[in-house]
XYZ file of C-alpha atoms in Angstrom:
560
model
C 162.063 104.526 107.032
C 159.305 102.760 109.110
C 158.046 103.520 112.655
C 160.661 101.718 115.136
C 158.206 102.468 118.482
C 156.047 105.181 119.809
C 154.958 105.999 123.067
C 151.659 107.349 125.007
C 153.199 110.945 124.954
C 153.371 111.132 121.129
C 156.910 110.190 120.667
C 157.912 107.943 117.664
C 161.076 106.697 116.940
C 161.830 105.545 113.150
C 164.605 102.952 111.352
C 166.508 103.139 108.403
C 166.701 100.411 106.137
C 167.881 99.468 102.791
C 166.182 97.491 99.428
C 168.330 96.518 97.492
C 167.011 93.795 94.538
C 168.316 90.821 96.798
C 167.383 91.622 100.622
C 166.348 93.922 103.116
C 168.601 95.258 105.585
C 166.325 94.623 108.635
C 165.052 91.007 107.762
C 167.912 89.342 105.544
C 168.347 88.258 101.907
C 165.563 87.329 99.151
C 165.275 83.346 99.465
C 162.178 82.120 98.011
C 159.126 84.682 96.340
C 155.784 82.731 95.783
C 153.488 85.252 94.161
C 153.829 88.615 96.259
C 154.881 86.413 99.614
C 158.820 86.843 100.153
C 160.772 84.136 102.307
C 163.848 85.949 103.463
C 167.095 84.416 105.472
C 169.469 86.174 107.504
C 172.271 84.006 109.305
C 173.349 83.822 112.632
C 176.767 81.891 112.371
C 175.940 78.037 111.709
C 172.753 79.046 112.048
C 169.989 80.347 109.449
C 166.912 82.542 110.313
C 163.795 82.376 108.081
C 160.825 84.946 107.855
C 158.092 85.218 105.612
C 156.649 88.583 104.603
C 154.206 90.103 102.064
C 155.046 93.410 99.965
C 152.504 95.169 98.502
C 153.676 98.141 97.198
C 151.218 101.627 97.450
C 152.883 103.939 95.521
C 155.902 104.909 94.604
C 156.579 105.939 98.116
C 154.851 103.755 100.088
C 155.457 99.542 100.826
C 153.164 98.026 102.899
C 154.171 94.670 104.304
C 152.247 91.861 105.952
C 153.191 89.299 108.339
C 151.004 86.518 109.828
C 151.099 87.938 113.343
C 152.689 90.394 115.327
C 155.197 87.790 116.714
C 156.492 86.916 113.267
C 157.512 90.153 112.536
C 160.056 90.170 115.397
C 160.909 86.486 115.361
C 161.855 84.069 113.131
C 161.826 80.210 112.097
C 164.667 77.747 111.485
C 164.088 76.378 108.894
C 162.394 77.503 105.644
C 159.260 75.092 105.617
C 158.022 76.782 108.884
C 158.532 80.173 107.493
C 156.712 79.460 104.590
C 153.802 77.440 106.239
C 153.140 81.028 108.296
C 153.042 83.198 105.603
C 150.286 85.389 105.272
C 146.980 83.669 103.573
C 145.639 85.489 100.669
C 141.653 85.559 102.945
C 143.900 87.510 106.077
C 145.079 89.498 103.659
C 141.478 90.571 102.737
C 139.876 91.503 106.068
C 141.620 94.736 108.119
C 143.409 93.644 111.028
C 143.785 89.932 110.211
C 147.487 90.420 109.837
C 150.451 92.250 111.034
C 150.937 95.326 109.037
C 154.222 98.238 108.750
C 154.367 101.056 106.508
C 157.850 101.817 104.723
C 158.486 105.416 103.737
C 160.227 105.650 100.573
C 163.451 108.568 101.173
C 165.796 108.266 98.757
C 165.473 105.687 95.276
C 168.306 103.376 94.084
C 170.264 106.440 92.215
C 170.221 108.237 96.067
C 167.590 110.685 94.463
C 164.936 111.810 97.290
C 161.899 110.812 97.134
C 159.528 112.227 94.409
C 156.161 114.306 95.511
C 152.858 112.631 94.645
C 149.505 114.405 93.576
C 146.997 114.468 96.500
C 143.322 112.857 95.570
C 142.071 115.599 97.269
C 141.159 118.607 95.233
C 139.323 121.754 95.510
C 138.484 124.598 97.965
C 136.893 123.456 101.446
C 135.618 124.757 104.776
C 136.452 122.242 107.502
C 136.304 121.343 110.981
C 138.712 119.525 113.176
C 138.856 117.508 116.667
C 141.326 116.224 118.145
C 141.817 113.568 120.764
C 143.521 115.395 123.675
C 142.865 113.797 127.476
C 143.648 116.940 128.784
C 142.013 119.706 127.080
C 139.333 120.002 124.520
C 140.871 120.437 121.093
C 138.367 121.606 118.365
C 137.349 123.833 115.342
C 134.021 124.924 114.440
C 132.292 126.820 111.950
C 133.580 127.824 108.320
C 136.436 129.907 109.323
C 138.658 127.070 108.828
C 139.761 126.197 105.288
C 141.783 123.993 102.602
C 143.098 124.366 99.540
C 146.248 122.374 97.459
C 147.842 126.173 96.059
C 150.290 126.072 94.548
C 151.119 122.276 94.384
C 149.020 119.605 93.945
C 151.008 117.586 96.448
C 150.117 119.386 99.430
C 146.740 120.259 101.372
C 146.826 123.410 103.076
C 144.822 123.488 106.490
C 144.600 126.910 107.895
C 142.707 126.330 111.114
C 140.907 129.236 112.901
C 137.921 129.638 115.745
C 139.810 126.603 117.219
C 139.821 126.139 121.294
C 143.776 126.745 120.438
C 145.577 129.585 119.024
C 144.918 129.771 114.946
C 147.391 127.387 113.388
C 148.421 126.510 109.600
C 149.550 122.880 108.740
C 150.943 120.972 105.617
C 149.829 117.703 104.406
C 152.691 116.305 101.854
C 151.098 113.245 100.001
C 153.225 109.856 99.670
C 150.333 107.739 98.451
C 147.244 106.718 98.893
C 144.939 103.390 97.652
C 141.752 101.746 97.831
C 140.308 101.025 101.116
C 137.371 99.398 103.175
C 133.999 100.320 102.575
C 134.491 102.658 99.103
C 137.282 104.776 101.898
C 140.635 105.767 100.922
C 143.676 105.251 102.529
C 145.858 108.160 102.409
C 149.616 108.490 103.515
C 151.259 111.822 103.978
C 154.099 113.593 106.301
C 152.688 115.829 108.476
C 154.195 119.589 108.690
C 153.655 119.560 112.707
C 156.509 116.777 112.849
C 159.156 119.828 112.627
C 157.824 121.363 115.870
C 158.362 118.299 117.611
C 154.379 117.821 117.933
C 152.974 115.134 115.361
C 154.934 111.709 113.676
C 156.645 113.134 110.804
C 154.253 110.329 108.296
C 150.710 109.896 108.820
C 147.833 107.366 107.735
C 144.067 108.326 107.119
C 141.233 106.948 106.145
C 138.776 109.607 103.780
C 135.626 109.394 102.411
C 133.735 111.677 99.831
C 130.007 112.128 99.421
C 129.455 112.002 95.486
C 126.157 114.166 95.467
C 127.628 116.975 98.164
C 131.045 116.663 97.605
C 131.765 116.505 101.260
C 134.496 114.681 103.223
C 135.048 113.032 106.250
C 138.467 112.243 106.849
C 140.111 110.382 109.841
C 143.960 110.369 110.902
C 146.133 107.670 112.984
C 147.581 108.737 115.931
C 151.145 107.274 114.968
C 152.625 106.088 111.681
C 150.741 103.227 110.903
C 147.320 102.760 109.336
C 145.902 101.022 112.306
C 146.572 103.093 116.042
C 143.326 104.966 116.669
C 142.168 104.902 113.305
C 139.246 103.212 112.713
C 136.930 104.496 109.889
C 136.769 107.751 107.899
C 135.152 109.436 110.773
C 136.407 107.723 113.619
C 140.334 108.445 114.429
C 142.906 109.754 116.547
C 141.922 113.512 114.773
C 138.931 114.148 112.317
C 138.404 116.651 109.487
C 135.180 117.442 107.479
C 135.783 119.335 104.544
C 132.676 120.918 103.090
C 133.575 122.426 99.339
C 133.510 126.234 99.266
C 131.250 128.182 96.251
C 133.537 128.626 93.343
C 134.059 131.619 91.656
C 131.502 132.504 89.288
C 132.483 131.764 85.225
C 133.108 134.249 82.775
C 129.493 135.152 80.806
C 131.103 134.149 77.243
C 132.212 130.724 79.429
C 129.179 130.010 81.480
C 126.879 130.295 78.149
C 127.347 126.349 77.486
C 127.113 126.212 74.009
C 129.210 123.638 73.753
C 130.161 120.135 75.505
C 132.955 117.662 75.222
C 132.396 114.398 73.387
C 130.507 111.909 74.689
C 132.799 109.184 75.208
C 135.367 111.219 77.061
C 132.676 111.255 80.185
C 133.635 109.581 83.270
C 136.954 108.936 84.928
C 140.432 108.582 83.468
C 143.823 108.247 85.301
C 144.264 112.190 86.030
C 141.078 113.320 84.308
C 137.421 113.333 84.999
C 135.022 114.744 82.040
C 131.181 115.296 83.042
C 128.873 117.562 80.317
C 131.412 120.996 79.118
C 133.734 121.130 82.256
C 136.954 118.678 82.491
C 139.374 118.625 85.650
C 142.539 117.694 84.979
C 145.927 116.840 87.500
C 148.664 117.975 85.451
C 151.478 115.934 87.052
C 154.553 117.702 85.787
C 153.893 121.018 86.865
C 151.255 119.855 89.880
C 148.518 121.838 88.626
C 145.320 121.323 88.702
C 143.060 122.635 85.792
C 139.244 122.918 85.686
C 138.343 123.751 82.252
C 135.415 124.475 80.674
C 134.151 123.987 77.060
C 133.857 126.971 75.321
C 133.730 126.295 71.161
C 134.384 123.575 68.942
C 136.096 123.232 66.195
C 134.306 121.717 62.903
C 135.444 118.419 62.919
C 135.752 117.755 66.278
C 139.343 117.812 66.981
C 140.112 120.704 68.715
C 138.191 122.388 71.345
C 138.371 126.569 72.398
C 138.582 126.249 76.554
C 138.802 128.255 79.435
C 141.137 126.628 82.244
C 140.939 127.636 85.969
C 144.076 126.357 88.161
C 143.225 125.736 92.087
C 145.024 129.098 92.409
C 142.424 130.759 90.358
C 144.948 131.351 87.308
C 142.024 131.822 84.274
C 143.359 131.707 80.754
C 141.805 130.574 77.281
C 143.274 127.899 75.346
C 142.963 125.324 72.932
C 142.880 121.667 73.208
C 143.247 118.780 70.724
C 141.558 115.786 71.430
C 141.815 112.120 69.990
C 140.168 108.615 70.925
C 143.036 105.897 70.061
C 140.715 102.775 71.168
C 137.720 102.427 73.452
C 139.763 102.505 76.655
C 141.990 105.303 75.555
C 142.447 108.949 75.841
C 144.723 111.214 74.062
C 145.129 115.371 74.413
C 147.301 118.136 73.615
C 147.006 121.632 75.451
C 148.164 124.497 73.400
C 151.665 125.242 73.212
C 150.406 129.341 73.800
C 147.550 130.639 75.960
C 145.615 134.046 75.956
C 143.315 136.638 78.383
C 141.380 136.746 75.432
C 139.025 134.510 73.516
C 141.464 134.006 70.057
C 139.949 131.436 68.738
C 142.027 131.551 64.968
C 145.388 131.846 67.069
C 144.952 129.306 69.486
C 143.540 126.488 67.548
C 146.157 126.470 64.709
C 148.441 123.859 64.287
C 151.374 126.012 64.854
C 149.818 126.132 68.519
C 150.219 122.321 69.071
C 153.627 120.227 69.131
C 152.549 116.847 66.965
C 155.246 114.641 69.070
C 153.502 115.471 72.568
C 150.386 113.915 73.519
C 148.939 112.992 77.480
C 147.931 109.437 76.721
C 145.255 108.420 79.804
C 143.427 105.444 80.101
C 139.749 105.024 81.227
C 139.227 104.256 85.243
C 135.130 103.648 84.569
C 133.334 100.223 83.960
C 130.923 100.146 82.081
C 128.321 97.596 80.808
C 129.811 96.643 77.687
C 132.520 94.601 78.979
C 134.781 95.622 76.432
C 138.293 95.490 76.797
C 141.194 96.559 74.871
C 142.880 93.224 73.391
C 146.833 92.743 73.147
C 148.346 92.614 70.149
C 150.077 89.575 70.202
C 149.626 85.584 71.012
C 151.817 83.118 71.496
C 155.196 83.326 73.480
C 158.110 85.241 71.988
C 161.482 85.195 73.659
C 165.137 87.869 73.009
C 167.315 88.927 74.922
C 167.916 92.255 76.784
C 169.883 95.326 74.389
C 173.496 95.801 76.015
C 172.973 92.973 78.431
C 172.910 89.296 76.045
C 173.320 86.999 79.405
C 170.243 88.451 80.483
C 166.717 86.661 78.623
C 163.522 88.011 77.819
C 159.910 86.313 77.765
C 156.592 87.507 77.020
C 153.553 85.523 76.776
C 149.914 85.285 76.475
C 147.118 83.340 77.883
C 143.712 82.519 75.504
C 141.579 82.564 78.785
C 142.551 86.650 79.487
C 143.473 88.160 75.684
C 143.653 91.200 77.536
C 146.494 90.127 79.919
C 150.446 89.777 78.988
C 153.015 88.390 81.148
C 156.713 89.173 81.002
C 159.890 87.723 82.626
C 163.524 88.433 82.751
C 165.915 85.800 84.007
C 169.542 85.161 83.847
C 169.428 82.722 80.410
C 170.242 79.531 82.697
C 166.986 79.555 84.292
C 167.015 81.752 87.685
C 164.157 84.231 87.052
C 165.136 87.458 88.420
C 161.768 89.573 87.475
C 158.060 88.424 86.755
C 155.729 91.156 85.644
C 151.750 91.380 84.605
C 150.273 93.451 82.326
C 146.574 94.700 81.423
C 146.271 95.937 78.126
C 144.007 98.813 76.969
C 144.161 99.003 73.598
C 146.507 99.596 70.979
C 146.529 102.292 67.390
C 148.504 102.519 64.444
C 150.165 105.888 63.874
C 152.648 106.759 60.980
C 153.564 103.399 60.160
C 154.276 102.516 64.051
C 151.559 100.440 66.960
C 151.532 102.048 70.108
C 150.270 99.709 73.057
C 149.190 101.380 76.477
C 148.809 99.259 79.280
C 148.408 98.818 83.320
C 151.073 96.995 84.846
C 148.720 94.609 87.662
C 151.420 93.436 89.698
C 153.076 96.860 91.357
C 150.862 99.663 92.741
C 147.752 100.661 91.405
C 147.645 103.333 89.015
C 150.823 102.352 86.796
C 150.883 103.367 82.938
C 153.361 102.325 80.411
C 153.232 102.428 76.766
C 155.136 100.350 74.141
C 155.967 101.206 70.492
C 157.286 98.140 68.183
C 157.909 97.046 64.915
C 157.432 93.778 62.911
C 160.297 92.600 61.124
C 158.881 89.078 59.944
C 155.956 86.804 61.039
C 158.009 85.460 63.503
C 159.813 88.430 65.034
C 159.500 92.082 66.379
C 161.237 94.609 68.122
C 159.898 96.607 70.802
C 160.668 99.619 72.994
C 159.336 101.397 75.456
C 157.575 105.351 75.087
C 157.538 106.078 78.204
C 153.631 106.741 80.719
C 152.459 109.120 77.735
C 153.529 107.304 74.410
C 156.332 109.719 73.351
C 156.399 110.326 69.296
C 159.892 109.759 67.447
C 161.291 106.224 68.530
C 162.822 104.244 66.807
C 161.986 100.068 67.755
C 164.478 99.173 65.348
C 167.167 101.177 66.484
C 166.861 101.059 70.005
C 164.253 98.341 71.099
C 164.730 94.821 72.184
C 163.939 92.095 69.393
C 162.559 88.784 70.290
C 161.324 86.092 68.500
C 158.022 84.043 68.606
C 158.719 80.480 70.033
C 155.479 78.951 70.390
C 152.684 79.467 67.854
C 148.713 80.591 69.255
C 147.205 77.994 71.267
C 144.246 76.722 72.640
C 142.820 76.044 75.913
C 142.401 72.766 75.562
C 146.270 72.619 74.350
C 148.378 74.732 76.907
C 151.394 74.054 75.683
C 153.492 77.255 76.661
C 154.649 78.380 80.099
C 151.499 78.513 82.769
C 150.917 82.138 83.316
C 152.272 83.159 87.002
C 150.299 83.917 89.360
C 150.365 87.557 91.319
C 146.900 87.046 93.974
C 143.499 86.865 93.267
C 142.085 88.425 89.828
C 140.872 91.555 89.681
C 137.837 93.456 87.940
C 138.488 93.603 84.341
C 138.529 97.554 83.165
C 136.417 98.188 80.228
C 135.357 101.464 78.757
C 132.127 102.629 76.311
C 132.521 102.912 72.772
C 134.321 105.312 70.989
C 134.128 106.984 67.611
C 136.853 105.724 65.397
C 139.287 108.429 63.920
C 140.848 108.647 60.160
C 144.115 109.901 61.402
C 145.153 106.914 63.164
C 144.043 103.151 63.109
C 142.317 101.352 65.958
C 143.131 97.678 66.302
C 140.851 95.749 68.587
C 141.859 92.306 68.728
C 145.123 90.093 69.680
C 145.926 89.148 66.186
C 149.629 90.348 64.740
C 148.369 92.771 61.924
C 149.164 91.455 58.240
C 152.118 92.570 56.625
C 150.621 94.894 53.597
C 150.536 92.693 50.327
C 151.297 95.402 47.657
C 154.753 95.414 49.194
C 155.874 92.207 51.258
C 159.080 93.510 51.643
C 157.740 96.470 53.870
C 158.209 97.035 57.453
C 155.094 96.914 59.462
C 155.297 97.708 62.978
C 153.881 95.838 66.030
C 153.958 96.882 70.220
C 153.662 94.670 72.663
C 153.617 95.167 76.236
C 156.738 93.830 77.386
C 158.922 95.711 80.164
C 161.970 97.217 78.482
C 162.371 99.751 81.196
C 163.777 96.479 82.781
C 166.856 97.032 81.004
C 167.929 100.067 82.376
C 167.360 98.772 85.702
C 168.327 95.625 85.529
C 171.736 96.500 83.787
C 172.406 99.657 86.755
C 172.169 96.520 88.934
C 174.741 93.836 86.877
């Protein structure tokens, strides 16, 4: 859905369109792509009507598209050289307001399934006040009788809203997205629970910003269903919050002791986890929890760790947690299968507590001054085709100027590419006799994890499949993976000899992580060289992962 028109009174009407892989229903079919720029054609009779657009998609819920101007957006060009001479410049693209900007609202996927909830980056307990732009009458809340809170889910913020110059009044923030704005602000998208009573657009844009020492937030929200009507800055909108955290609840005395502290390289951020001294906070995604948990004893050897876990609905248990470091960028835990009211320290830490095959892989957000990245596994360019679908090709290459970057491509064998996709690696491990690979996919929405398990068959080829955002245990490359088959040897800089790597906007700050302590259980591999086949046995399978999409296949082959 995206916002059709709105009027002075609050009204906003909404349209329904379609994406389907070769147009959208609105502006016409897919004609030309250069980098993240679209050229689409719809026809008129004898005659052909060209736009050019920009996608960038948000989240899983939210596409943002560019156009030039305003008039673009509405009109179109005869012919395709206009179109694409007045497509938006990557500089416009950079400053807020330079271009023409609509929100799409994600509803229902390609299966028809309805749209999946999103964690909110808000979390905690918080007094707040509001105001309100209202010409006729003065619509505010002050004091700390006002709160918010995200219990039970995650995915909502709860605003209660009391000692207001209206009647007290609860509302519902539902989170579709949200992504880096101006000025270290946040852009966050949500539906808004007041749409149901006919008062508020049912989706609404803000702009937030949190104090790091005081933990306090200003947040600002558009008056319609775009990111740009009355909204300004994080404290300058069509309504304003500021949330100042509550006091928690006081720990436990055998918890707030501190006698022990989680491992030095887990501090900082990771994709749902942020580690600072003995406490951890952790957005459990599945169930939409969030935990706060606190150190409480470790075991000798480091691996597992006695906690104490608070939810944001105060739900306190002790538990156990096993921790691993696969590479320098990379994260690996297990929460106990079995929790306790009491501190059971023998019970909860033994292996029969822990399921060996399910591990939360996370990658690290923080850059640090090492510069460090994790490497990919592989150079050169390999090509296969795709499992259950041989007209359909497979490529994945390299590039010696970025050994942390991979590049993958599915076309139709005689040359039309259908799908171009960038990868970031961040590190790779050897575990029982397999390589796990966990990466960032650069060219889609910010914050996307997969992982890739693979085997190497000879010198010259591997197989590969994928293990899913948290590198499931117990699959099988050989069996099910895709196997492809090096083309074109390493190469130089001087010698680019293989395909030029494709180009997906301007390049972005390279992630890199601090050191980590290197375990016995599993190997950490820390360059882009294909590991040697052991030389006791030559005849043994070694195993290999590479970042290389083979989600595509499922996709792709729904589509054919």
């Amino acid at each position: 859905m995206m916002q059709n028109s709105a009027n002075a009174g609050g009204g906003i009407q909404y349209s329904t369109l379609t994406i389907t892989p070769n147009s959208i229903s609105l502006w016409g079919n897919c004609q030309k792509r250069i980098n993240n720029n679209v050229i689409l054609m719809f026809n008129y009779g004898n005659t052909s009507c060209y736009t050019c657009l920009h996608l960038k998609l948000r989240s899983t819920n939210v596409l943002q598209v560019f156009a030039s101007s305003q008039e673009i957006i509405s009109k179109c060009f005869t012919n395709e050289g206009s179109a694409e001479a007045n497509c938006p410049s990557q500089e416009s693209l950079q400053t807020r307001g330079e271009t023409a900007e609509i929100l799409l609202f994600k509803t229902r996927d390609d299966q028809g399934v309805f749209t999946q909830k999103q964690y909110c980056p808000i979390d905690g307990k918080y007094y707040t006040s509001y105001k309100g732009k209202n010409p006729l009458r003065s619509q505010e809340c002050v004091g700390y009788n006002s709160t918010v809170d995200s219990c039970p889910s995650g995915s909502t913020l709860n605003f209660r809203l009391r000692s207001c110059t209206f009647d007290s009044y609860d509302l519902r923030f539902e989170c579709l997205g949200h992504w880096k704005g101006p000025r270290d602000e946040t852009f966050l998208v949500f539906t808004d629970s007041r749409h149901l009573e006919g008062q508020k657009p049912k989706f609404r844009c803000a702009l937030y910003k949190q104090d790091r020492e005081s933990g306090k937030i200003d947040m600002a929200v558009s008056r319609d269903s775009t990111c740009t009507s009355d909204l300004y800055n994080a404290t300058n909108g069509f309504e304003t919050f500021v949330l100042a955290p509550k006091t928690e609840n006081r720990w436990p005395p055998e918890v707030s002791i501190g006698i022990c502290s989680f491992p030095k390289w887990m501090v900082g951020t990771w994709e749902y986890v942020r580690v600072e001294g003995d406490t951890m906070v952790y957005k459990d995604h599945t169930s939409f929890k969030t935990y706060t948990i606190k150190c409480v004893g470790v075991q000798e050897g480091g691996e597992k760790y006695l906690i104490f876990s608070r939810t944001q609905c105060d739900e306190e248990v002790f538990n156990c947690m096993r921790i691993a470091s696969r590479s320098r960028n990379i994260l690996e835990f297990q929460l106990g299968t079995n929790s306790s009211n009491n501190k059971d320290v023998y019970t909860l830490c033994s292996d029969e507590n822990f399921d060996d095959n399910s591990w939360v892989t996370q990658g690290k957000l923080d850059i640090s001054s090492t510069k460090q990245t994790g490497l990919c596994p592989i150079t050169g360019e390999y090509t296969g085709h795709i499992p259950d679908a041989p007209e359909l090709c497979a490529k994945l290459w390299s590039d010696c100027r970025a050994p942390d970057l991979m590049y993958y491509q599915v076309s139709d064998c005689s040359g039309e590419i259908y799908e171009e996709r960038e990868y970031q690696c961040l590190g790779h491990w050897q575990e029982s006799n397999l390589l796990y690979t966990y990466t960032e996919r650069r060219d889609v929405a910010d914050g996307t994890y997969e992982c890739f398990v693979g085997s190497i068959l000879t010198d010259k080829e591997i197989n590969i499949k994928e293990a899913g955002e948290h590198c499931q245990r117990n699959i099988d490359p050989l069996k099910y993976g895709m196997k492809l088959t090096k083309t074109k040897s390493i190469y130089s800089c001087v010698d680019r000899t293989t395909t030029n790597m494709p180009q997906f906007g301007p390049p972005i700050p390279t992630r890199f992580s601090t050191n980590s302590p290197r375990r016995t259980t599993s190997k950490s591999i820390d360059s882009n060289e294909i590991p040697e086949l052991p030389k006791k046995n030559s005849s043994a399978i070694q195993t290999l992962s590479v970042p290389v999409l083979c989600g595509m296949l499922l996709i792709l082959v729904n589509q054919i």
